[in-house]
Amino acid sequence: MHQVSQGLPSFMVNPDMKRILLAAALAGCVALSGCIVAPVHGRPYAGPVVWAPVAPPPLRVETPPPPPHRDYLWIPGYWHWETNQHRWVDGHWEAPREHQHWEPHRWDRDEGGRWRLREGYWRRD
């Protein structure tokens, strides 16, 4: 046995085993190259559906505090339905996202007179 190979497992010094391991590693790389995560277009997150039997109150007028950074975007507050009543969720600042714009929360009325909250989200331009 060579001095270099002392202490190494036998499969690491066997030329046939090296070829098999190399082929397996390359096959794994080829297989995983198809596992690319593509960016989500449209709505990336759809939270639980929120229904309310009554319309939300008018939006509150908010005076945003100074932004933490000059490029930040103000995400306005909205009414959320929780424990049988509308509760106000304050607005907040968020860092802008490249090639996306903010679609604000909104309430839509269905034909049955119920109100559904469409949660705000970042939409790809």
mmCIF file of C-alpha atoms in Angstrom:
data_model
loop_
_atom_site.group_PDB
_atom_site.id
_atom_site.type_symbol
_atom_site.label_atom_id
_atom_site.label_comp_id
_atom_site.label_asym_id
_atom_site.label_seq_id
_atom_site.Cartn_x
_atom_site.Cartn_y
_atom_site.Cartn_z
ATOM 1 C CA MET A 1 0.000 0.000 0.000
ATOM 2 C CA HIS A 2 1.208 3.492 -0.758
ATOM 3 C CA GLN A 3 2.135 5.765 2.085
ATOM 4 C CA VAL A 4 -0.439 8.362 0.915
ATOM 5 C CA SER A 5 -3.254 5.831 0.997
ATOM 6 C CA GLN A 6 -2.620 4.735 4.565
ATOM 7 C CA GLY A 7 -5.526 5.646 6.777
ATOM 8 C CA LEU A 8 -7.908 6.247 3.837
ATOM 9 C CA PRO A 9 -10.917 3.973 3.294
ATOM 10 C CA SER A 10 -10.337 1.427 0.529
ATOM 11 C CA PHE A 11 -13.063 2.901 -1.722
ATOM 12 C CA MET A 12 -11.092 6.180 -1.903
ATOM 13 C CA VAL A 13 -7.988 4.540 -3.334
ATOM 14 C CA ASN A 14 -9.727 2.038 -5.630
ATOM 15 C CA PRO A 15 -9.774 3.600 -9.160
ATOM 16 C CA ASP A 16 -13.030 1.840 -10.114
ATOM 17 C CA MET A 17 -14.760 3.096 -6.986
ATOM 18 C CA LYS A 18 -13.516 6.635 -7.641
ATOM 19 C CA ARG A 19 -15.139 6.526 -11.098
ATOM 20 C CA ILE A 20 -18.404 5.218 -9.661
ATOM 21 C CA LEU A 21 -18.472 7.931 -6.985
ATOM 22 C CA LEU A 22 -17.652 10.620 -9.553
ATOM 23 C CA ALA A 23 -20.417 9.371 -11.868
ATOM 24 C CA ALA A 24 -22.902 9.319 -8.963
ATOM 25 C CA ALA A 25 -21.926 12.843 -7.920
ATOM 26 C CA LEU A 26 -22.315 14.128 -11.490
ATOM 27 C CA ALA A 27 -25.686 12.384 -11.852
ATOM 28 C CA GLY A 28 -26.824 14.016 -8.610
ATOM 29 C CA CYS A 29 -25.734 17.438 -9.853
ATOM 30 C CA VAL A 30 -27.586 16.951 -13.134
ATOM 31 C CA ALA A 31 -30.722 15.772 -11.317
ATOM 32 C CA LEU A 32 -30.664 18.681 -8.873
ATOM 33 C CA SER A 33 -30.061 21.264 -11.588
ATOM 34 C CA GLY A 34 -33.737 20.890 -12.504
ATOM 35 C CA CYS A 35 -34.744 21.923 -8.970
ATOM 36 C CA ILE A 36 -34.498 25.637 -9.565
ATOM 37 C CA VAL A 37 -36.954 27.728 -7.592
ATOM 38 C CA ALA A 38 -38.657 30.202 -9.895
ATOM 39 C CA PRO A 39 -39.939 33.509 -8.547
ATOM 40 C CA VAL A 40 -43.630 33.583 -7.774
ATOM 41 C CA HIS A 41 -45.702 35.884 -9.940
ATOM 42 C CA GLY A 42 -48.872 37.431 -8.640
ATOM 43 C CA ARG A 43 -49.812 36.658 -5.090
ATOM 44 C CA PRO A 44 -46.982 34.881 -3.242
ATOM 45 C CA TYR A 45 -48.930 34.292 -0.054
ATOM 46 C CA ALA A 46 -52.624 33.811 0.360
ATOM 47 C CA GLY A 47 -53.374 33.774 4.052
ATOM 48 C CA PRO A 48 -56.500 32.275 5.536
ATOM 49 C CA VAL A 49 -59.727 33.564 4.017
ATOM 50 C CA VAL A 50 -61.285 36.203 6.260
ATOM 51 C CA TRP A 51 -65.047 36.803 5.971
ATOM 52 C CA ALA A 52 -67.095 39.393 7.832
ATOM 53 C CA PRO A 53 -70.889 39.746 7.943
ATOM 54 C CA VAL A 54 -70.653 43.552 8.001
ATOM 55 C CA ALA A 55 -68.674 46.130 6.060
ATOM 56 C CA PRO A 56 -65.508 47.491 7.636
ATOM 57 C CA PRO A 57 -65.545 51.050 8.991
ATOM 58 C CA PRO A 58 -63.957 53.783 6.868
ATOM 59 C CA LEU A 59 -60.174 53.652 6.729
ATOM 60 C CA ARG A 60 -58.425 55.652 9.399
ATOM 61 C CA VAL A 61 -56.257 58.590 8.458
ATOM 62 C CA GLU A 62 -52.746 57.680 9.507
ATOM 63 C CA THR A 63 -49.806 59.992 9.972
ATOM 64 C CA PRO A 64 -46.778 57.812 9.295
ATOM 65 C CA PRO A 65 -43.731 58.311 11.485
ATOM 66 C CA PRO A 66 -40.476 59.182 9.713
ATOM 67 C CA PRO A 67 -39.243 56.273 7.581
ATOM 68 C CA PRO A 68 -36.325 54.212 8.853
ATOM 69 C CA HIS A 69 -34.689 54.710 5.443
ATOM 70 C CA ARG A 70 -35.450 57.180 2.662
ATOM 71 C CA ASP A 71 -36.395 54.423 0.176
ATOM 72 C CA TYR A 72 -38.885 52.661 2.448
ATOM 73 C CA LEU A 73 -42.549 52.419 1.462
ATOM 74 C CA TRP A 74 -45.461 53.097 3.810
ATOM 75 C CA ILE A 75 -47.842 50.123 3.951
ATOM 76 C CA PRO A 76 -51.167 51.620 5.079
ATOM 77 C CA GLY A 77 -53.220 50.191 7.913
ATOM 78 C CA TYR A 78 -56.432 48.247 7.341
ATOM 79 C CA TRP A 79 -59.406 46.744 9.141
ATOM 80 C CA HIS A 80 -59.156 43.054 10.038
ATOM 81 C CA TRP A 81 -62.094 40.898 11.204
ATOM 82 C CA GLU A 82 -61.314 39.209 14.504
ATOM 83 C CA THR A 83 -63.502 37.823 17.319
ATOM 84 C CA ASN A 84 -66.700 39.105 15.706
ATOM 85 C CA GLN A 85 -65.553 42.672 15.203
ATOM 86 C CA HIS A 86 -63.360 44.793 12.993
ATOM 87 C CA ARG A 87 -59.979 45.629 14.524
ATOM 88 C CA TRP A 88 -57.581 48.197 13.127
ATOM 89 C CA VAL A 89 -54.096 47.027 12.082
ATOM 90 C CA ASP A 90 -51.654 49.945 12.024
ATOM 91 C CA GLY A 91 -49.644 50.725 8.931
ATOM 92 C CA HIS A 92 -45.893 50.229 8.867
ATOM 93 C CA TRP A 93 -42.785 50.917 6.808
ATOM 94 C CA GLU A 94 -41.262 48.212 4.591
ATOM 95 C CA ALA A 95 -38.181 48.037 2.447
ATOM 96 C CA PRO A 96 -39.060 48.141 -1.246
ATOM 97 C CA ARG A 97 -38.737 44.938 -3.216
ATOM 98 C CA GLU A 98 -37.036 44.926 -6.570
ATOM 99 C CA HIS A 99 -39.449 44.812 -9.535
ATOM 100 C CA GLN A 100 -42.494 44.657 -7.233
ATOM 101 C CA HIS A 101 -45.143 47.053 -6.023
ATOM 102 C CA TRP A 102 -47.474 46.856 -3.034
ATOM 103 C CA GLU A 103 -51.107 45.858 -3.591
ATOM 104 C CA PRO A 104 -52.961 47.107 -0.498
ATOM 105 C CA HIS A 105 -55.433 45.176 1.641
ATOM 106 C CA ARG A 106 -59.023 45.592 0.522
ATOM 107 C CA TRP A 107 -62.496 44.351 1.353
ATOM 108 C CA ASP A 108 -64.793 43.006 -1.394
ATOM 109 C CA ARG A 109 -68.501 42.280 -1.035
ATOM 110 C CA ASP A 110 -69.895 39.067 -2.516
ATOM 111 C CA GLU A 111 -73.390 38.485 -3.938
ATOM 112 C CA GLY A 112 -74.570 37.134 -0.578
ATOM 113 C CA GLY A 113 -73.716 40.368 1.206
ATOM 114 C CA ARG A 114 -70.673 38.992 3.019
ATOM 115 C CA TRP A 115 -67.387 40.870 3.063
ATOM 116 C CA ARG A 116 -64.061 39.209 2.217
ATOM 117 C CA LEU A 117 -60.664 40.598 3.125
ATOM 118 C CA ARG A 118 -58.143 40.469 0.294
ATOM 119 C CA GLU A 119 -54.822 40.710 2.074
ATOM 120 C CA GLY A 120 -52.169 43.051 0.762
ATOM 121 C CA TYR A 121 -49.139 41.608 -0.994
ATOM 122 C CA TRP A 122 -46.106 42.457 -3.082
ATOM 123 C CA ARG A 123 -46.943 42.076 -6.766
ATOM 124 C CA ARG A 124 -44.325 41.562 -9.439
ATOM 125 C CA ASP A 125 -44.212 44.381 -12.006
#
